Amino acid sequence: MLRAWSVSKSFGQKEVLKEVSLQINDRDRVAIVGPNGVGKSTLIKLLLGELRPDIGEITRRTERICYLSQFPLFEPDETVAQSVSRCGQASSKIGKRLHELEEIMLTQPADVDMNEIVSEYSILQEEFQNADSFEDDAKVRDTLAKVGFSESNISKKVAELSGGEKTKIMLAKVLMQADDADMLILDEPTSHLDMATIEWLENYLLKFQGAIVLVSHDRYFLDRTVTHVIEIEDGKVRQFSGNYSDYVVKKKLEIDRQNVAAEKYQIEKDRLERIAEEQHQKEWFKSTHKTRLKMLDRLEEVEAHEERPELRFSVETTKRSGKNVITAKEFNAYRGEKQILYDIDLELEVKDKLGIFGANGSGKTTFIKALLNEVRWEGDIWVAPGATIGYFAQGHDLLDPDKTPEEQMTEMLSKEAKSKARGLLARFYLKAHEVDRPISTLSGGERARVALAIMLSEKRNLLLLDEPTNYLDIQARQAVESALKDYEGTMIIITHDRYLLDSICTMVGEMNNGRLAVFRGTYSQYKGRVKEVKVGVEEAGIYKVVSGFTDWTTKTKYRDGDQVAIAQSEIENYRWAFDAGKLKKMAGTELKKVRK
């Protein structure tokens, strides 16, 4: 479907991609991974034709590609219904004809009357713009409902919506065209989405019949949806089979092998140099040492893998606040006159780590704001007098957009040295050119790292964290998980990151329409999905049953002539059947859900 051959792309002096070659076939499920700023979005724009490579070639066998941008753009005054409906029109006959006419106007063939083409294009464009946005009202509403968008907001202007709601609209726009698409390319599709919508999207992608290319930092999402991983590292691309967890294992083995080979190379190089030097010293009048030097020249050089500096930090606490940290009884909270939270009961003790999840707008952030006394509340709530609160805001509200990271950090550190501020920021990969720029000019990931660095500089024994891993790449997320896991204080964390909920939380709470259901245990245990979260999709070979048999582990009976799809990870389960000649390989493959 897509092929890149020796593609390179630079911006100024920075070479982002170097001689990239890759191929994406029909029904491939591909993840593009790598740290923020490594060139993932650049590669996608090259594949789509939005950017031209400096050198190399990109070929596409289809133009029927649906693309979800990381930063969607909308018309200033369009409503939700108009936005999604117009996207449906774009995939209709009138939209397709407009696209055909655009191609003709671009190429200007000699045998075509361009005046007629321009005239037809003008008429169709007017029809397209004046078309009734609600012509396919039922399909628009149904598509928005699928992605969890509230019908009460369907007539609102897109500009008035939250980031999560805008992402849902973009997903709806993709779905309006997906039935006619050969490929979906989704750049950070889970950003700002609530958990229910993410899980719906996972299931939708598993059923999609075309090829899929994903950029995401959500490891659960990647494990369940992809069969191949494309890694971008130092401008170069490597391809791995399997889901994200498979990639991590294979990458580690590859690095270990490379480092062993590099060590062997260095030992052999040192040995040959030592022998050559000894021979030259003892028999300087002979040329025998040159043989060793020739052997050294023929020795294939192997360099050890150059690791990206690991992001490591810890969150320190002050003295303990006592056994009981937060106690709430029949706790209610309001936004203006509107009640958001209803009769919440909660007991948090020292070292408890509560992860709260739920649909966007269910009241999660309001709960944090109420604990901070930033919104009106009623009922009984007690916070230990010794509790010192550290707060991480989802929108990084505590950052001053006009200050530089260094200025903001120095202000937080008060009279302490400026060098300490730079040192803390450097631990989060914030270098000089980023530290000296106004915070308003930084990316979402950079702002998140500034906010985390500030939180690190304060010793707090009660953390209130609202989506701390948003905008962070996988390596930074892993560092946050590690630090919070070792944190000795008490914590409430709002997140849609299921890895985070499972790896650090001692208890979870689902917020649903302003009510909080608390469970001691992980997210997977709460949802009863311990096995389900380890279900992924793999490419499976097709086998014919030539002699009937029963698989007693699953109690499945196979009859002569049956066809069985067997993924690579399942081969050993059928080994005895292969050895007994009961299965015969056939042509073709298909995608299959398998337990990991």
PDB file of N, CA, C and O in Angstrom, residues 16-17 30-44 70 187-188 214-219 222 228-240 244 247-248 251 305 308 429 445 449 471-478:
ATOM      1  N   VAL A  16      16.483  14.848  10.098  1.00  0.00           N
ATOM      2  CA  VAL A  16      15.488  14.153  10.909  1.00  0.00           C
ATOM      3  C   VAL A  16      15.414  12.677  10.544  1.00  0.00           C
ATOM      4  O   VAL A  16      15.384  11.814  11.425  1.00  0.00           O
ATOM      5  N   LEU A  17      15.363  12.366   9.257  1.00  0.00           N
ATOM      6  CA  LEU A  17      15.281  10.977   8.789  1.00  0.00           C
ATOM      7  C   LEU A  17      16.415  10.706   7.806  1.00  0.00           C
ATOM      8  O   LEU A  17      16.708  11.527   6.933  1.00  0.00           O
ATOM      9  N   VAL A  30       0.448  -1.403  11.990  1.00  0.00           N
ATOM     10  CA  VAL A  30       1.803  -0.917  12.228  1.00  0.00           C
ATOM     11  C   VAL A  30       1.797   0.215  13.250  1.00  0.00           C
ATOM     12  O   VAL A  30       1.002   1.151  13.150  1.00  0.00           O
ATOM     13  N   ALA A  31       2.693   0.135  14.228  1.00  0.00           N
ATOM     14  CA  ALA A  31       2.919   1.241  15.160  1.00  0.00           C
ATOM     15  C   ALA A  31       4.246   1.899  14.820  1.00  0.00           C
ATOM     16  O   ALA A  31       5.226   1.214  14.532  1.00  0.00           O
ATOM     17  N   ILE A  32       4.268   3.230  14.832  1.00  0.00           N
ATOM     18  CA  ILE A  32       5.520   3.977  14.686  1.00  0.00           C
ATOM     19  C   ILE A  32       5.873   4.508  16.066  1.00  0.00           C
ATOM     20  O   ILE A  32       5.093   5.258  16.662  1.00  0.00           O
ATOM     21  N   VAL A  33       7.031   4.099  16.596  1.00  0.00           N
ATOM     22  CA  VAL A  33       7.396   4.462  17.967  1.00  0.00           C
ATOM     23  C   VAL A  33       8.743   5.175  17.991  1.00  0.00           C
ATOM     24  O   VAL A  33       9.555   5.044  17.084  1.00  0.00           O
ATOM     25  N   GLY A  34       8.969   5.900  19.075  1.00  0.00           N
ATOM     26  CA  GLY A  34      10.212   6.626  19.288  1.00  0.00           C
ATOM     27  C   GLY A  34       9.937   7.809  20.195  1.00  0.00           C
ATOM     28  O   GLY A  34       8.782   8.227  20.352  1.00  0.00           O
ATOM     29  N   PRO A  35      10.967   8.382  20.813  1.00  0.00           N
ATOM     30  CA  PRO A  35      10.778   9.531  21.718  1.00  0.00           C
ATOM     31  C   PRO A  35      10.172  10.724  20.993  1.00  0.00           C
ATOM     32  O   PRO A  35      10.215  10.816  19.758  1.00  0.00           O
ATOM     33  N   ASN A  36       9.607  11.660  21.761  1.00  0.00           N
ATOM     34  CA  ASN A  36       9.085  12.899  21.180  1.00  0.00           C
ATOM     35  C   ASN A  36      10.193  13.623  20.423  1.00  0.00           C
ATOM     36  O   ASN A  36      11.333  13.691  20.885  1.00  0.00           O
ATOM     37  N   GLY A  37       9.842  14.160  19.246  1.00  0.00           N
ATOM     38  CA  GLY A  37      10.793  14.938  18.471  1.00  0.00           C
ATOM     39  C   GLY A  37      11.709  14.117  17.589  1.00  0.00           C
ATOM     40  O   GLY A  37      12.599  14.672  16.938  1.00  0.00           O
ATOM     41  N   VAL A  38      11.496  12.784  17.526  1.00  0.00           N
ATOM     42  CA  VAL A  38      12.400  11.929  16.764  1.00  0.00           C
ATOM     43  C   VAL A  38      12.048  11.901  15.275  1.00  0.00           C
ATOM     44  O   VAL A  38      12.857  11.477  14.458  1.00  0.00           O
ATOM     45  N   GLY A  39      10.824  12.343  14.916  1.00  0.00           N
ATOM     46  CA  GLY A  39      10.458  12.395  13.496  1.00  0.00           C
ATOM     47  C   GLY A  39       9.268  11.538  13.107  1.00  0.00           C
ATOM     48  O   GLY A  39       9.047  11.283  11.920  1.00  0.00           O
ATOM     49  N   LYS A  40       8.454  11.125  14.081  1.00  0.00           N
ATOM     50  CA  LYS A  40       7.312  10.248  13.766  1.00  0.00           C
ATOM     51  C   LYS A  40       6.277  10.969  12.897  1.00  0.00           C
ATOM     52  O   LYS A  40       5.832  10.437  11.876  1.00  0.00           O
ATOM     53  N   SER A  41       5.900  12.170  13.298  1.00  0.00           N
ATOM     54  CA  SER A  41       4.913  12.929  12.519  1.00  0.00           C
ATOM     55  C   SER A  41       5.479  13.338  11.162  1.00  0.00           C
ATOM     56  O   SER A  41       4.757  13.381  10.164  1.00  0.00           O
ATOM     57  N   THR A  42       6.784  13.607  11.110  1.00  0.00           N
ATOM     58  CA  THR A  42       7.425  13.925   9.829  1.00  0.00           C
ATOM     59  C   THR A  42       7.334  12.747   8.876  1.00  0.00           C
ATOM     60  O   THR A  42       7.017  12.908   7.686  1.00  0.00           O
ATOM     61  N   LEU A  43       7.576  11.539   9.379  1.00  0.00           N
ATOM     62  CA  LEU A  43       7.485  10.337   8.543  1.00  0.00           C
ATOM     63  C   LEU A  43       6.064  10.171   8.007  1.00  0.00           C
ATOM     64  O   LEU A  43       5.867   9.854   6.829  1.00  0.00           O
ATOM     65  N   ILE A  44       5.062  10.387   8.860  1.00  0.00           N
ATOM     66  CA  ILE A  44       3.671  10.262   8.422  1.00  0.00           C
ATOM     67  C   ILE A  44       3.368  11.265   7.311  1.00  0.00           C
ATOM     68  O   ILE A  44       2.736  10.924   6.301  1.00  0.00           O
ATOM     69  N   GLN A  70      -2.486  14.752  14.798  1.00  0.00           N
ATOM     70  CA  GLN A  70      -2.262  14.956  16.227  1.00  0.00           C
ATOM     71  C   GLN A  70      -2.841  16.299  16.675  1.00  0.00           C
ATOM     72  O   GLN A  70      -3.304  16.437  17.801  1.00  0.00           O
ATOM     73  N   ASP A 187      -2.505   9.631  14.223  1.00  0.00           N
ATOM     74  CA  ASP A 187      -1.391  10.216  14.971  1.00  0.00           C
ATOM     75  C   ASP A 187      -1.894  10.599  16.366  1.00  0.00           C
ATOM     76  O   ASP A 187      -2.669  11.544  16.510  1.00  0.00           O
ATOM     77  N   GLU A 188      -1.477   9.874  17.381  1.00  0.00           N
ATOM     78  CA  GLU A 188      -1.894  10.071  18.770  1.00  0.00           C
ATOM     79  C   GLU A 188      -3.428  10.070  18.918  1.00  0.00           C
ATOM     80  O   GLU A 188      -4.026  11.022  19.433  1.00  0.00           O
ATOM     81  N   LEU A 214      -0.313   3.577  13.252  1.00  0.00           N
ATOM     82  CA  LEU A 214      -0.595   4.291  14.496  1.00  0.00           C
ATOM     83  C   LEU A 214       0.667   4.933  15.055  1.00  0.00           C
ATOM     84  O   LEU A 214       1.737   4.324  15.035  1.00  0.00           O
ATOM     85  N   VAL A 215       0.527   6.145  15.551  1.00  0.00           N
ATOM     86  CA  VAL A 215       1.536   6.731  16.432  1.00  0.00           C
ATOM     87  C   VAL A 215       0.856   6.907  17.780  1.00  0.00           C
ATOM     88  O   VAL A 215      -0.190   7.553  17.881  1.00  0.00           O
ATOM     89  N   SER A 216       1.411   6.295  18.812  1.00  0.00           N
ATOM     90  CA  SER A 216       0.791   6.379  20.135  1.00  0.00           C
ATOM     91  C   SER A 216       1.828   6.073  21.202  1.00  0.00           C
ATOM     92  O   SER A 216       2.765   5.305  20.972  1.00  0.00           O
ATOM     93  N   HIS A 217       1.628   6.671  22.399  1.00  0.00           N
ATOM     94  CA  HIS A 217       2.457   6.352  23.562  1.00  0.00           C
ATOM     95  C   HIS A 217       1.683   5.489  24.558  1.00  0.00           C
ATOM     96  O   HIS A 217       2.161   5.250  25.661  1.00  0.00           O
ATOM     97  N   ASP A 218       0.491   5.023  24.153  1.00  0.00           N
ATOM     98  CA  ASP A 218      -0.349   4.200  25.016  1.00  0.00           C
ATOM     99  C   ASP A 218       0.008   2.731  24.794  1.00  0.00           C
ATOM    100  O   ASP A 218      -0.362   2.131  23.788  1.00  0.00           O
ATOM    101  N   ARG A 219       0.730   2.138  25.740  1.00  0.00           N
ATOM    102  CA  ARG A 219       1.247   0.783  25.546  1.00  0.00           C
ATOM    103  C   ARG A 219       0.145  -0.273  25.554  1.00  0.00           C
ATOM    104  O   ARG A 219       0.224  -1.256  24.817  1.00  0.00           O
ATOM    105  N   LEU A 222      -1.348  -0.092  22.034  1.00  0.00           N
ATOM    106  CA  LEU A 222      -0.488  -0.696  21.020  1.00  0.00           C
ATOM    107  C   LEU A 222      -0.449  -2.217  21.153  1.00  0.00           C
ATOM    108  O   LEU A 222      -0.448  -2.937  20.148  1.00  0.00           O
ATOM    109  N   HIS A 228       2.962  -5.108  13.929  1.00  0.00           N
ATOM    110  CA  HIS A 228       4.325  -4.725  13.548  1.00  0.00           C
ATOM    111  C   HIS A 228       4.660  -3.390  14.216  1.00  0.00           C
ATOM    112  O   HIS A 228       3.772  -2.563  14.435  1.00  0.00           O
ATOM    113  N   VAL A 229       5.940  -3.189  14.497  1.00  0.00           N
ATOM    114  CA  VAL A 229       6.405  -1.937  15.093  1.00  0.00           C
ATOM    115  C   VAL A 229       7.537  -1.382  14.242  1.00  0.00           C
ATOM    116  O   VAL A 229       8.492  -2.098  13.906  1.00  0.00           O
ATOM    117  N   ILE A 230       7.412  -0.105  13.860  1.00  0.00           N
ATOM    118  CA  ILE A 230       8.483   0.621  13.176  1.00  0.00           C
ATOM    119  C   ILE A 230       9.100   1.569  14.190  1.00  0.00           C
ATOM    120  O   ILE A 230       8.415   2.434  14.741  1.00  0.00           O
ATOM    121  N   GLU A 231      10.385   1.388  14.456  1.00  0.00           N
ATOM    122  CA  GLU A 231      11.097   2.209  15.431  1.00  0.00           C
ATOM    123  C   GLU A 231      11.941   3.250  14.711  1.00  0.00           C
ATOM    124  O   GLU A 231      12.653   2.927  13.755  1.00  0.00           O
ATOM    125  N   ILE A 232      11.837   4.503  15.165  1.00  0.00           N
ATOM    126  CA  ILE A 232      12.714   5.559  14.656  1.00  0.00           C
ATOM    127  C   ILE A 232      13.719   5.891  15.747  1.00  0.00           C
ATOM    128  O   ILE A 232      13.345   6.249  16.865  1.00  0.00           O
ATOM    129  N   GLU A 233      14.986   5.748  15.427  1.00  0.00           N
ATOM    130  CA  GLU A 233      16.057   6.030  16.388  1.00  0.00           C
ATOM    131  C   GLU A 233      17.230   6.653  15.645  1.00  0.00           C
ATOM    132  O   GLU A 233      17.731   6.075  14.677  1.00  0.00           O
ATOM    133  N   ASP A 234      17.637   7.831  16.086  1.00  0.00           N
ATOM    134  CA  ASP A 234      18.740   8.564  15.443  1.00  0.00           C
ATOM    135  C   ASP A 234      18.513   8.739  13.943  1.00  0.00           C
ATOM    136  O   ASP A 234      19.445   8.630  13.137  1.00  0.00           O
ATOM    137  N   GLY A 235      17.258   8.982  13.555  1.00  0.00           N
ATOM    138  CA  GLY A 235      16.931   9.233  12.158  1.00  0.00           C
ATOM    139  C   GLY A 235      16.790   7.994  11.307  1.00  0.00           C
ATOM    140  O   GLY A 235      16.410   8.076  10.139  1.00  0.00           O
ATOM    141  N   LYS A 236      17.083   6.829  11.871  1.00  0.00           N
ATOM    142  CA  LYS A 236      17.006   5.578  11.112  1.00  0.00           C
ATOM    143  C   LYS A 236      15.802   4.754  11.562  1.00  0.00           C
ATOM    144  O   LYS A 236      15.310   4.902  12.679  1.00  0.00           O
ATOM    145  N   VAL A 237      15.355   3.883  10.665  1.00  0.00           N
ATOM    146  CA  VAL A 237      14.142   3.106  10.906  1.00  0.00           C
ATOM    147  C   VAL A 237      14.455   1.619  10.959  1.00  0.00           C
ATOM    148  O   VAL A 237      15.239   1.114  10.156  1.00  0.00           O
ATOM    149  N   ARG A 238      13.864   0.931  11.946  1.00  0.00           N
ATOM    150  CA  ARG A 238      13.936  -0.521  12.047  1.00  0.00           C
ATOM    151  C   ARG A 238      12.525  -1.065  12.165  1.00  0.00           C
ATOM    152  O   ARG A 238      11.666  -0.450  12.808  1.00  0.00           O
ATOM    153  N   GLN A 239      12.265  -2.245  11.584  1.00  0.00           N
ATOM    154  CA  GLN A 239      10.950  -2.862  11.675  1.00  0.00           C
ATOM    155  C   GLN A 239      11.023  -4.146  12.490  1.00  0.00           C
ATOM    156  O   GLN A 239      11.957  -4.941  12.348  1.00  0.00           O
ATOM    157  N   PHE A 240      10.016  -4.340  13.359  1.00  0.00           N
ATOM    158  CA  PHE A 240       9.927  -5.525  14.210  1.00  0.00           C
ATOM    159  C   PHE A 240       8.530  -6.134  14.060  1.00  0.00           C
ATOM    160  O   PHE A 240       7.540  -5.408  13.941  1.00  0.00           O
ATOM    161  N   TYR A 244       3.679  -4.152  20.835  1.00  0.00           N
ATOM    162  CA  TYR A 244       4.677  -3.322  21.500  1.00  0.00           C
ATOM    163  C   TYR A 244       5.499  -4.113  22.512  1.00  0.00           C
ATOM    164  O   TYR A 244       6.734  -3.973  22.571  1.00  0.00           O
ATOM    165  N   TYR A 247       8.030  -6.070  20.772  1.00  0.00           N
ATOM    166  CA  TYR A 247       9.104  -5.186  20.309  1.00  0.00           C
ATOM    167  C   TYR A 247      10.099  -4.895  21.427  1.00  0.00           C
ATOM    168  O   TYR A 247      11.323  -4.928  21.211  1.00  0.00           O
ATOM    169  N   VAL A 248       9.598  -4.628  22.638  1.00  0.00           N
ATOM    170  CA  VAL A 248      10.485  -4.311  23.767  1.00  0.00           C
ATOM    171  C   VAL A 248      11.433  -5.472  24.035  1.00  0.00           C
ATOM    172  O   VAL A 248      12.641  -5.286  24.233  1.00  0.00           O
ATOM    173  N   LYS A 251      13.897  -5.836  21.044  1.00  0.00           N
ATOM    174  CA  LYS A 251      14.855  -4.730  21.037  1.00  0.00           C
ATOM    175  C   LYS A 251      15.940  -4.948  22.094  1.00  0.00           C
ATOM    176  O   LYS A 251      17.127  -4.723  21.836  1.00  0.00           O
ATOM    177  N   HIS A 305      25.734  -0.321  21.435  1.00  0.00           N
ATOM    178  CA  HIS A 305      24.522   0.470  21.249  1.00  0.00           C
ATOM    179  C   HIS A 305      24.588   1.729  22.111  1.00  0.00           C
ATOM    180  O   HIS A 305      24.883   1.673  23.301  1.00  0.00           O
ATOM    181  N   ARG A 308      19.982   6.186  24.789  1.00  0.00           N
ATOM    182  CA  ARG A 308      19.521   7.525  25.164  1.00  0.00           C
ATOM    183  C   ARG A 308      19.640   7.631  26.679  1.00  0.00           C
ATOM    184  O   ARG A 308      19.294   6.695  27.393  1.00  0.00           O
ATOM    185  N   TYR A 429      15.508  16.335  30.356  1.00  0.00           N
ATOM    186  CA  TYR A 429      15.882  16.576  28.958  1.00  0.00           C
ATOM    187  C   TYR A 429      15.526  17.983  28.495  1.00  0.00           C
ATOM    188  O   TYR A 429      15.230  18.205  27.325  1.00  0.00           O
ATOM    189  N   GLY A 445       4.593  18.265  25.556  1.00  0.00           N
ATOM    190  CA  GLY A 445       5.486  17.373  26.285  1.00  0.00           C
ATOM    191  C   GLY A 445       6.530  18.126  27.083  1.00  0.00           C
ATOM    192  O   GLY A 445       6.855  17.754  28.218  1.00  0.00           O
ATOM    193  N   ARG A 449       7.048  18.303  31.223  1.00  0.00           N
ATOM    194  CA  ARG A 449       8.309  18.005  31.908  1.00  0.00           C
ATOM    195  C   ARG A 449       8.728  19.155  32.819  1.00  0.00           C
ATOM    196  O   ARG A 449       9.311  18.931  33.878  1.00  0.00           O
ATOM    197  N   TYR A 471       0.986  13.845  26.967  1.00  0.00           N
ATOM    198  CA  TYR A 471       2.017  14.457  26.118  1.00  0.00           C
ATOM    199  C   TYR A 471       3.402  13.827  26.299  1.00  0.00           C
ATOM    200  O   TYR A 471       4.330  14.166  25.560  1.00  0.00           O
ATOM    201  N   LEU A 472       3.575  12.933  27.280  1.00  0.00           N
ATOM    202  CA  LEU A 472       4.903  12.347  27.493  1.00  0.00           C
ATOM    203  C   LEU A 472       5.114  11.141  26.593  1.00  0.00           C
ATOM    204  O   LEU A 472       4.182  10.377  26.326  1.00  0.00           O
ATOM    205  N   ASP A 473       6.357  10.960  26.116  1.00  0.00           N
ATOM    206  CA  ASP A 473       6.652   9.757  25.345  1.00  0.00           C
ATOM    207  C   ASP A 473       6.795   8.570  26.300  1.00  0.00           C
ATOM    208  O   ASP A 473       6.739   8.719  27.528  1.00  0.00           O
ATOM    209  N   ILE A 474       6.966   7.385  25.719  1.00  0.00           N
ATOM    210  CA  ILE A 474       6.935   6.161  26.526  1.00  0.00           C
ATOM    211  C   ILE A 474       8.051   6.138  27.555  1.00  0.00           C
ATOM    212  O   ILE A 474       7.850   5.747  28.708  1.00  0.00           O
ATOM    213  N   GLN A 475       9.262   6.574  27.183  1.00  0.00           N
ATOM    214  CA  GLN A 475      10.376   6.548  28.126  1.00  0.00           C
ATOM    215  C   GLN A 475      10.100   7.465  29.318  1.00  0.00           C
ATOM    216  O   GLN A 475      10.360   7.098  30.475  1.00  0.00           O
ATOM    217  N   ALA A 476       9.549   8.656  29.049  1.00  0.00           N
ATOM    218  CA  ALA A 476       9.229   9.570  30.141  1.00  0.00           C
ATOM    219  C   ALA A 476       8.105   9.013  31.013  1.00  0.00           C
ATOM    220  O   ALA A 476       8.117   9.154  32.232  1.00  0.00           O
ATOM    221  N   ARG A 477       7.123   8.349  30.394  1.00  0.00           N
ATOM    222  CA  ARG A 477       6.039   7.729  31.165  1.00  0.00           C
ATOM    223  C   ARG A 477       6.586   6.656  32.104  1.00  0.00           C
ATOM    224  O   ARG A 477       6.166   6.538  33.259  1.00  0.00           O
ATOM    225  N   GLN A 478       7.521   5.857  31.593  1.00  0.00           N
ATOM    226  CA  GLN A 478       8.105   4.802  32.425  1.00  0.00           C
ATOM    227  C   GLN A 478       8.848   5.405  33.611  1.00  0.00           C
ATOM    228  O   GLN A 478       8.814   4.852  34.716  1.00  0.00           O
TER     229      GLN A 478
END
